[in-house]
CSV table of C-alpha atoms in Angstrom, one decimal:
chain,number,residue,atom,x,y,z
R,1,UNK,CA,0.0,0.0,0.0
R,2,UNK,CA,2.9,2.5,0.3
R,3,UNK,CA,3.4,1.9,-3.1
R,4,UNK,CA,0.1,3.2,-3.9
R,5,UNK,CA,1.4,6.6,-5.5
R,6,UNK,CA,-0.3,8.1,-8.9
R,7,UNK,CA,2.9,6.9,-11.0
R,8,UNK,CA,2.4,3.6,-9.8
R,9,UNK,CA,-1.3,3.3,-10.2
R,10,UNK,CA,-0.9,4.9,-14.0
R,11,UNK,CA,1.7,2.0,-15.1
R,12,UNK,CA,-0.7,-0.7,-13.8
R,13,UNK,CA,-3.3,0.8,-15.1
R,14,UNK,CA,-1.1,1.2,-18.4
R,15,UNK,CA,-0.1,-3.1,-17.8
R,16,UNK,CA,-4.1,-3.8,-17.5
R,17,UNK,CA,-4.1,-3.7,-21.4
R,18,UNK,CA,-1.0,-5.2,-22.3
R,19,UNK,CA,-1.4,-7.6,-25.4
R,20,UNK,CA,0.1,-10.1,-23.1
R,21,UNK,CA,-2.6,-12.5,-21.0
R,22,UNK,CA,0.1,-12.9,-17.9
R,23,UNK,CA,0.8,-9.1,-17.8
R,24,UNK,CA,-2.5,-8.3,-17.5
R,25,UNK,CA,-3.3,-11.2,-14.7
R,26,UNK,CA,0.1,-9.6,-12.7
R,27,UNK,CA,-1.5,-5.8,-12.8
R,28,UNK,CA,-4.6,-7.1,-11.5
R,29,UNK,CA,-3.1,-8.7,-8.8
R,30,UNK,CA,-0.7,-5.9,-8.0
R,31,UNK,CA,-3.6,-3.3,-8.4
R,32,UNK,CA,-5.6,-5.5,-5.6
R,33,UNK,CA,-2.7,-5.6,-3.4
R,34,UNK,CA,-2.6,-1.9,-3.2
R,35,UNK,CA,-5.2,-2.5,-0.9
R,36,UNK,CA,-8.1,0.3,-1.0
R,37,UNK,CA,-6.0,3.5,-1.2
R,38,UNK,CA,-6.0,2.4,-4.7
R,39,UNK,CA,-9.8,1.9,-4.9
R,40,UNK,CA,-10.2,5.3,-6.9
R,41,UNK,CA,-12.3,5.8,-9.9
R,42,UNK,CA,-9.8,4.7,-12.7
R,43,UNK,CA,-9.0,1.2,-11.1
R,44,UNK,CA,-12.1,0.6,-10.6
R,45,UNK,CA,-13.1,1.1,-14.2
R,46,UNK,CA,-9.9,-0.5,-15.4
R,47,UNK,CA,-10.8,-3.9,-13.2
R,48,UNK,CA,-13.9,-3.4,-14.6
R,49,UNK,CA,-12.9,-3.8,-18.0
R,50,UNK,CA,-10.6,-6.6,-17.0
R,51,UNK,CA,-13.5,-8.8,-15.8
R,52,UNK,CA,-14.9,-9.5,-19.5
R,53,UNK,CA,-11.1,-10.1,-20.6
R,54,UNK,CA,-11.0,-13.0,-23.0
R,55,UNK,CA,-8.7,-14.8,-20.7
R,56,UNK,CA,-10.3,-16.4,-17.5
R,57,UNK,CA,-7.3,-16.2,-15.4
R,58,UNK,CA,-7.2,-11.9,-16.0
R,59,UNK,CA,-10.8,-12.3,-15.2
R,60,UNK,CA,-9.9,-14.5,-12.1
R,61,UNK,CA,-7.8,-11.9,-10.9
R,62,UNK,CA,-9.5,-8.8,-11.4
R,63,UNK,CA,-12.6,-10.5,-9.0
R,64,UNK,CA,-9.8,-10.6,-6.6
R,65,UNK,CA,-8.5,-7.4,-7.1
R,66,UNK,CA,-11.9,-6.2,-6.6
R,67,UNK,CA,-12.4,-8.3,-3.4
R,68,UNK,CA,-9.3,-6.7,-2.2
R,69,UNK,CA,-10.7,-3.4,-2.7
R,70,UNK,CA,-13.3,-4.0,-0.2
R,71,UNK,CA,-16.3,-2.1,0.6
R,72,UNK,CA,-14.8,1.5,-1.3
R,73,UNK,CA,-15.3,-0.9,-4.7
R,74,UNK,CA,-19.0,-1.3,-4.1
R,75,UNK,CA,-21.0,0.5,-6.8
R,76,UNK,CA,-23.8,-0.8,-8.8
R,77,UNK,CA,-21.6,-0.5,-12.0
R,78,UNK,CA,-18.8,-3.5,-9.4
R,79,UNK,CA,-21.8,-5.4,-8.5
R,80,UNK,CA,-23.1,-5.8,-12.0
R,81,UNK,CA,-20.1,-6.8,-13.4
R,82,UNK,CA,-19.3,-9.2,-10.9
R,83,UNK,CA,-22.7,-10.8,-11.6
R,84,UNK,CA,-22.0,-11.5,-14.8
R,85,UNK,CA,-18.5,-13.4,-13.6
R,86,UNK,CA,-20.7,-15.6,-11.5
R,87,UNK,CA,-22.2,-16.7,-14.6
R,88,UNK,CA,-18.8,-17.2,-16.1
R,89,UNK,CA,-17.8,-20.8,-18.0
R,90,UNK,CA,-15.2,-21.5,-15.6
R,91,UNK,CA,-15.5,-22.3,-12.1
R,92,UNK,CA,-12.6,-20.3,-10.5
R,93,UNK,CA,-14.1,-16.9,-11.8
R,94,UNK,CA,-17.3,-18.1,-10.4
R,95,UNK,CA,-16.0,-18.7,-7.2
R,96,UNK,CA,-13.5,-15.5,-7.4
R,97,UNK,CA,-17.1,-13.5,-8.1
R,98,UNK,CA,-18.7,-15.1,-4.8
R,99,UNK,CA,-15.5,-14.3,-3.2
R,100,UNK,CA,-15.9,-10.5,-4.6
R,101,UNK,CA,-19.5,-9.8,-3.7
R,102,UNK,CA,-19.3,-11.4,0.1
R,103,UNK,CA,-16.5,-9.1,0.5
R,104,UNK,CA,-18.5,-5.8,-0.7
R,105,UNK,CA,-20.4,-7.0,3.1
R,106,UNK,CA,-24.0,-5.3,3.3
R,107,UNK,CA,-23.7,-2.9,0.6
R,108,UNK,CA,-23.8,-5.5,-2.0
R,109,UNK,CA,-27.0,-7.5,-0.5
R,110,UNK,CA,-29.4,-7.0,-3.0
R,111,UNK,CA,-32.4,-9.1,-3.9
R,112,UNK,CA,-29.8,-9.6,-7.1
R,113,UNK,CA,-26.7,-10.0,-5.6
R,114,UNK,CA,-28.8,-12.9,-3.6
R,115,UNK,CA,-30.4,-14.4,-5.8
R,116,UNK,CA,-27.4,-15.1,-8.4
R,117,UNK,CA,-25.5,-16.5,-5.1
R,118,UNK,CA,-28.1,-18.7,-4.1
R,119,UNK,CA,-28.4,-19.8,-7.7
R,120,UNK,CA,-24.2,-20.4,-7.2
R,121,UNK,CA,-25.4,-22.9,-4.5
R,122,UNK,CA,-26.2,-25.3,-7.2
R,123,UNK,CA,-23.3,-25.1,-9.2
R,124,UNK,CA,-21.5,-28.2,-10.6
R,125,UNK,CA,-18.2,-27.3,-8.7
R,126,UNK,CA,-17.7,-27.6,-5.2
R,127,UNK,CA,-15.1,-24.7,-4.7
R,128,UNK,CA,-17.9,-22.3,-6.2
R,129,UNK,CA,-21.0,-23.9,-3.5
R,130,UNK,CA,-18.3,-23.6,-1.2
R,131,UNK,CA,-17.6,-19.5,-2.0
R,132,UNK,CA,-21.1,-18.8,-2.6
R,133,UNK,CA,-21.9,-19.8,1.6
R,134,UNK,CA,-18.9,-17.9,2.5
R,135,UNK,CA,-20.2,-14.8,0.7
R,136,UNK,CA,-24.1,-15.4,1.9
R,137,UNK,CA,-22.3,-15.4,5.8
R,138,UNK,CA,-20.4,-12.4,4.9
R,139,UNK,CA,-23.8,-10.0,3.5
R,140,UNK,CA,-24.8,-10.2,7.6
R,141,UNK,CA,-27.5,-11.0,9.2
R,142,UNK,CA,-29.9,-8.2,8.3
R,143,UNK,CA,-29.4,-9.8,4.6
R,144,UNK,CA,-31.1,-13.3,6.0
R,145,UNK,CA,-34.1,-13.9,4.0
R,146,UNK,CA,-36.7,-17.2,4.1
R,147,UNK,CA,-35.0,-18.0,0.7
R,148,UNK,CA,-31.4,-17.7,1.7
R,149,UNK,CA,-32.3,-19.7,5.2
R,150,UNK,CA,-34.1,-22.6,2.3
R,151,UNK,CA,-31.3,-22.6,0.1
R,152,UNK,CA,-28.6,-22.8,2.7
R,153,UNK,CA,-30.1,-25.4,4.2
R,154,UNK,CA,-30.2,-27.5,1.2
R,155,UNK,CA,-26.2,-27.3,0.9
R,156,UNK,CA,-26.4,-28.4,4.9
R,157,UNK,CA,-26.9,-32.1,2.9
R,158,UNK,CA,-24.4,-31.8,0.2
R,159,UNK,CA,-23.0,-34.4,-1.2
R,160,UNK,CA,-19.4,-32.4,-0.3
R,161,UNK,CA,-18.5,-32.3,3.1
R,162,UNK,CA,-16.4,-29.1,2.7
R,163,UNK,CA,-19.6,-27.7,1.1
R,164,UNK,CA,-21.7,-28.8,4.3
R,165,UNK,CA,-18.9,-27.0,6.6
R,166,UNK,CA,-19.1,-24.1,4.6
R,167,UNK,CA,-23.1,-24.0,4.8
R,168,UNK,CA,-23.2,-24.8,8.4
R,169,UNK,CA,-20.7,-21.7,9.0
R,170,UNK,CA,-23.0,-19.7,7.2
R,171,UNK,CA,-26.2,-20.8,9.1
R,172,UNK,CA,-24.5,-19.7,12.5
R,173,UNK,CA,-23.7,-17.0,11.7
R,174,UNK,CA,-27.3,-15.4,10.0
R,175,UNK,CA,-29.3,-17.4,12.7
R,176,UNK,CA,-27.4,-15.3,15.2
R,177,UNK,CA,-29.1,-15.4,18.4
R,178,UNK,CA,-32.4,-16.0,16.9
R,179,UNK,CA,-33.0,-19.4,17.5
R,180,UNK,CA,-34.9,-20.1,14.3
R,181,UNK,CA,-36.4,-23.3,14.1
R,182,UNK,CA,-35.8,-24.8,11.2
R,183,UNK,CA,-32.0,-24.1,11.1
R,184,UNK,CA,-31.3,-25.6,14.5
R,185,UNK,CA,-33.4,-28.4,13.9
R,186,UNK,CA,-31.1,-29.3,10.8
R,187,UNK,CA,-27.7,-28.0,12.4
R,188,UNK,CA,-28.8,-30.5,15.6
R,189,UNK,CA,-29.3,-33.2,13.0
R,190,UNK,CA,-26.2,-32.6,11.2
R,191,UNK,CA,-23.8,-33.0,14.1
R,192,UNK,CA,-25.7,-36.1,14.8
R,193,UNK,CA,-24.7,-38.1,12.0
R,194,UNK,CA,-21.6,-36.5,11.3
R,195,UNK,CA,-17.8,-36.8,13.2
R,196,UNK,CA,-18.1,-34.5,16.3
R,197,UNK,CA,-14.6,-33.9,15.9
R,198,UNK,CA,-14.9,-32.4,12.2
R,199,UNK,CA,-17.9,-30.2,13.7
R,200,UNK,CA,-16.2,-29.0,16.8
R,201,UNK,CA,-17.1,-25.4,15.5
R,202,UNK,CA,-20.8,-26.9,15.3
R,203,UNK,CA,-21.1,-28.5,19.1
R,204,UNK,CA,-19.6,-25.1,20.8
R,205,UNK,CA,-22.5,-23.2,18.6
R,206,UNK,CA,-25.3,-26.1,19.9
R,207,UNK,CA,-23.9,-25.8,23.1
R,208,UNK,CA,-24.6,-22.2,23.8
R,209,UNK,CA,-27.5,-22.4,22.1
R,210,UNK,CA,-29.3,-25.2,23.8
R,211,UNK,CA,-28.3,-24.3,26.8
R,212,UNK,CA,-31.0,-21.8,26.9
R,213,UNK,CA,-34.6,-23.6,27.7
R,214,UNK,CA,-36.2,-21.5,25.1
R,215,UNK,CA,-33.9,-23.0,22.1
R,216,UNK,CA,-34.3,-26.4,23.3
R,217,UNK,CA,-37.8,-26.7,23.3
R,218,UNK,CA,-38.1,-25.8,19.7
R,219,UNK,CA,-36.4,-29.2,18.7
R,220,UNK,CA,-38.8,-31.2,17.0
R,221,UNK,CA,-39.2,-35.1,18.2
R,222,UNK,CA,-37.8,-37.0,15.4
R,223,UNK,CA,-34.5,-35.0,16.2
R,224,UNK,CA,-34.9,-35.5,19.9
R,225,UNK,CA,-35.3,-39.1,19.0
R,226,UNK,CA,-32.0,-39.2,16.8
R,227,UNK,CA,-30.8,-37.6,19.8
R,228,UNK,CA,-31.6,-40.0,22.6
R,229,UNK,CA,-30.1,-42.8,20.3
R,230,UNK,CA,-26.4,-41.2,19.8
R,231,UNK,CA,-26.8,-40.7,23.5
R,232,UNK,CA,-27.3,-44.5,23.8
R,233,UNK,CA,-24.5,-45.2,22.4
R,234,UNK,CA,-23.0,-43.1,24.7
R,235,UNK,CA,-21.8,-40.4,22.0
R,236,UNK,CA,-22.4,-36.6,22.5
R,237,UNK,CA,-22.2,-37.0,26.3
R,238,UNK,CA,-21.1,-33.3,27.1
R,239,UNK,CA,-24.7,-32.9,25.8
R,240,UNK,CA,-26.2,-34.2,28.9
R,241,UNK,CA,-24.0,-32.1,31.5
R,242,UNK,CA,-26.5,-29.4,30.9
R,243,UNK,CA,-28.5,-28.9,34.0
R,244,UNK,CA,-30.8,-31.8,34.5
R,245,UNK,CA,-33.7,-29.4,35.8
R,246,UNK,CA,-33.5,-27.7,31.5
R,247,UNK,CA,-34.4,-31.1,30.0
R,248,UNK,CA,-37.4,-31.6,32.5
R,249,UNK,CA,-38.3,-28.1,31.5
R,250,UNK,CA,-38.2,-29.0,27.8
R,251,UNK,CA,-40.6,-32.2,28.1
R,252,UNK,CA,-43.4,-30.1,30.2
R,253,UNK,CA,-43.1,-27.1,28.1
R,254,UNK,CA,-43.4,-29.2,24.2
R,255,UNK,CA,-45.6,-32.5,26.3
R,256,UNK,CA,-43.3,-34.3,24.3
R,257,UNK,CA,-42.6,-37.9,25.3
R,258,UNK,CA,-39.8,-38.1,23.2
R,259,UNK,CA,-37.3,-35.9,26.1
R,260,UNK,CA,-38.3,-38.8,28.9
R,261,UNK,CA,-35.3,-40.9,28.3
R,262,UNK,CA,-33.0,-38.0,28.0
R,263,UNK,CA,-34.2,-36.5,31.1
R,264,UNK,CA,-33.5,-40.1,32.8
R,265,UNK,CA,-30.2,-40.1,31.3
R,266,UNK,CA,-29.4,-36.5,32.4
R,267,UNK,CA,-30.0,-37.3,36.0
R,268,UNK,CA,-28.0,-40.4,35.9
R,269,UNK,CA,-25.2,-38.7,34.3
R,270,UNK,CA,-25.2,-35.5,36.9
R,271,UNK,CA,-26.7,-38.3,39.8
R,272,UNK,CA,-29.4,-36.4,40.4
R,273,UNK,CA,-32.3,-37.4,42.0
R,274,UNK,CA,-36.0,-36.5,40.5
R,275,UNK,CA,-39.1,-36.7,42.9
R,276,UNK,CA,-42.6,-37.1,41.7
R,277,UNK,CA,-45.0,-35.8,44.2
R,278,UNK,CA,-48.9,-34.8,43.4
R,279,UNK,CA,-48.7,-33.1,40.5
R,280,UNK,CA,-45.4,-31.9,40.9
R,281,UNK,CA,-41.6,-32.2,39.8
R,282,UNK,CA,-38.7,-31.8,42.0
R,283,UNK,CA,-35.0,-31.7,40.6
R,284,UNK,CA,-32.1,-32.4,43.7
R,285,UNK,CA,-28.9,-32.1,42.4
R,286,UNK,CA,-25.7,-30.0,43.5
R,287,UNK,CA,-27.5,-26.5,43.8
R,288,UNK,CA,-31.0,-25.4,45.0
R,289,UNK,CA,-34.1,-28.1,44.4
R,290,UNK,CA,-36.3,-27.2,41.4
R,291,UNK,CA,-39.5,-27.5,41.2
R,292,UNK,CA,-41.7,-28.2,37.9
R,293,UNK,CA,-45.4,-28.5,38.1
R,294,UNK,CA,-47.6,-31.3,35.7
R,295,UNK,CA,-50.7,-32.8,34.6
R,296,UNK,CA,-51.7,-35.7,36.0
R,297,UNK,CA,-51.5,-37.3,32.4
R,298,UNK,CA,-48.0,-36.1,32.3
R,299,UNK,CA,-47.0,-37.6,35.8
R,300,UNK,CA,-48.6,-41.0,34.7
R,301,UNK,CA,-46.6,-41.2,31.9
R,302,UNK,CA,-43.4,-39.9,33.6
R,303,UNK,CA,-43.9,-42.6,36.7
R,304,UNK,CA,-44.2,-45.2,33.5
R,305,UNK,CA,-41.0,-44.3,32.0
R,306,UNK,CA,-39.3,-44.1,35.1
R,307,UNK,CA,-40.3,-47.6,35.9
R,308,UNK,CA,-38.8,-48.8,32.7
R,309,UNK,CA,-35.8,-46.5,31.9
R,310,UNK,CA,-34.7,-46.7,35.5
R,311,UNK,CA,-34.5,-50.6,36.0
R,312,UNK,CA,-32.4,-50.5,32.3
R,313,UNK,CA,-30.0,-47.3,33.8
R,314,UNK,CA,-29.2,-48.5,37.4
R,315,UNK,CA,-27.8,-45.6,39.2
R,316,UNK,CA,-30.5,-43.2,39.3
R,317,UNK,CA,-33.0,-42.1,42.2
R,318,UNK,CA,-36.4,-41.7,41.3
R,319,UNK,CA,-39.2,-41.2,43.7
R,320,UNK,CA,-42.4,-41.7,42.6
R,321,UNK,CA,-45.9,-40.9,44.2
């Protein structure tokens, strides 16, 4: 960026239509290195040019240089060109384009800036899928829209793991501290039947997240199911050191039979005891009883899965009334 004097800018400029394809590449990269003290008028017009260059590796270049440029490159006249590149024949100035627009950040979330990357979610090449989630993560939060939330979720099941990462990045980061349904439902289900290790990213996000009773009881039961069977095969365990008194909260809040076993193996894994008394809950473990109240429906049912669960997990106190 020192470098970035008017002389300097004037040669590359000069180099960006040299008759020679690898001069021209070399002045893109140099103009993008320059940093955004070089993200003046002329550059921008000369990258601008260099993006419908007859050779795809000056157009590769010049979506980096633009990228580079950052958020002082973002005009209508950068985003329409870079549009066009994600449309390109070859995959590396599709992905360089993706790369491009999530960099412009919040100025370049358009309806059509969205649109063509969502429609980049279904390329052919990996790399591009891959750049397109990165750039959907990058336009923010405020950018997060029913469709981007659909089409993100339909690269969650890739066929690419490096695509599911990449997706699963993305979802994070636009679901924020929202809580939305559907995407922890399928980011829950992902880290189920993928390696925990590969996902550690994903099990720190969960964990935060499901922490809080109000996340938790927005899992639907077929997850909670897939759930109690991982945790039968003792895998995901650091799930069920989450206070034992959250996951009796989660079955009385959805009425959802499906949390009984986990809530059995929750106290057995803290040793806590649970008391069923009337038509009420207690919770003893380390810290201050809780205290839940129930239907009598939902304490039948509770006394009958404690009767069952608790002979198979021996260790447990359950008190039943």
């Amino acid at each position: 960026e020192k470098a970035a004097s008017e002389e300097v800018v004037k040669v590359l400029l000069a180099a960006l239509s040299d008759k020679e394809c690898d001069v021209r590449a070399c002045a893109c990269d140099a103009l993008g290195r320059l940093g955004e003290k070089a993200a003046n008028k002329e550059v921008i017009k000369g990258l601008l040019a260099a993006l419908s260059d007859q050779d795809y590796r000056v157009k590769k270049r010049a979506c980096d240089a633009l990228r580079q440029l950052g958020e002082k490159a973002a005009n209508e006249e950068v985003i329409k060109g870079l549009l066009t590149a994600l449309i390109d024949k070859k995959c590396g100035v599709r992905a360089c384009a993706c790369n491009a627009l999530g960099r412009l950040g919040e100025k370049a979330a358009s309806e059509e800036v969205i649109k063509g990357l969502l429609i980049a979610l279904s390329d052919q090449d990996y790399r591009v899928k891959k750049r397109a989630c990165d750039a959907l993560r990058q336009l923010g939060e405020k950018a997060a829209s029913e469709e981007m939330i659909r089409g993100l979720l339909i690269a969650l099941n890739d066929r690419d793991s490096v695509v599911r990462v990449h997706a699963c990045k993305a979802l994070i980061q636009i679901d924020g501290k929202r809580g939305d349904v559907h995407i922890m439902n399928a980011l829950v289900d992902l880290f189920l039947r993928s390696d925990s290790e590969y996902y550690h990213f994903l099990w720190n996000h969960l964990k935060n997240a499901l922490y809080h009773s109000e996340t938790m009881i927005i899992l639907k039961s077929d997850i909670v199911r897939k759930l109690e069977i991982s945790l039968s095969k003792r895998h995901f365990e650091e799930f069920l050191a989450m206070p034992t008194h959250k996951f009796v909260n989660a079955l009385l809040k959805t009425v959802d039979v499906s949390w009984m076993p986990i809530v059995i193996r929750a106290a057995l894994y803290q040793r806590n005891a649970i008391v069923v008394w009337n038509n009420s809950i207690w919770v003893y473990g380390s810290g201050k009883p809780k205290k839940f109240k129930c239907s009598n429906e939902m304490k039948n049912q509770l006394v009958e899965a404690f009767s069952g669960l608790g002979k198979e997990l021996r260790g447990v106190t359950f008190y039943l009334k």
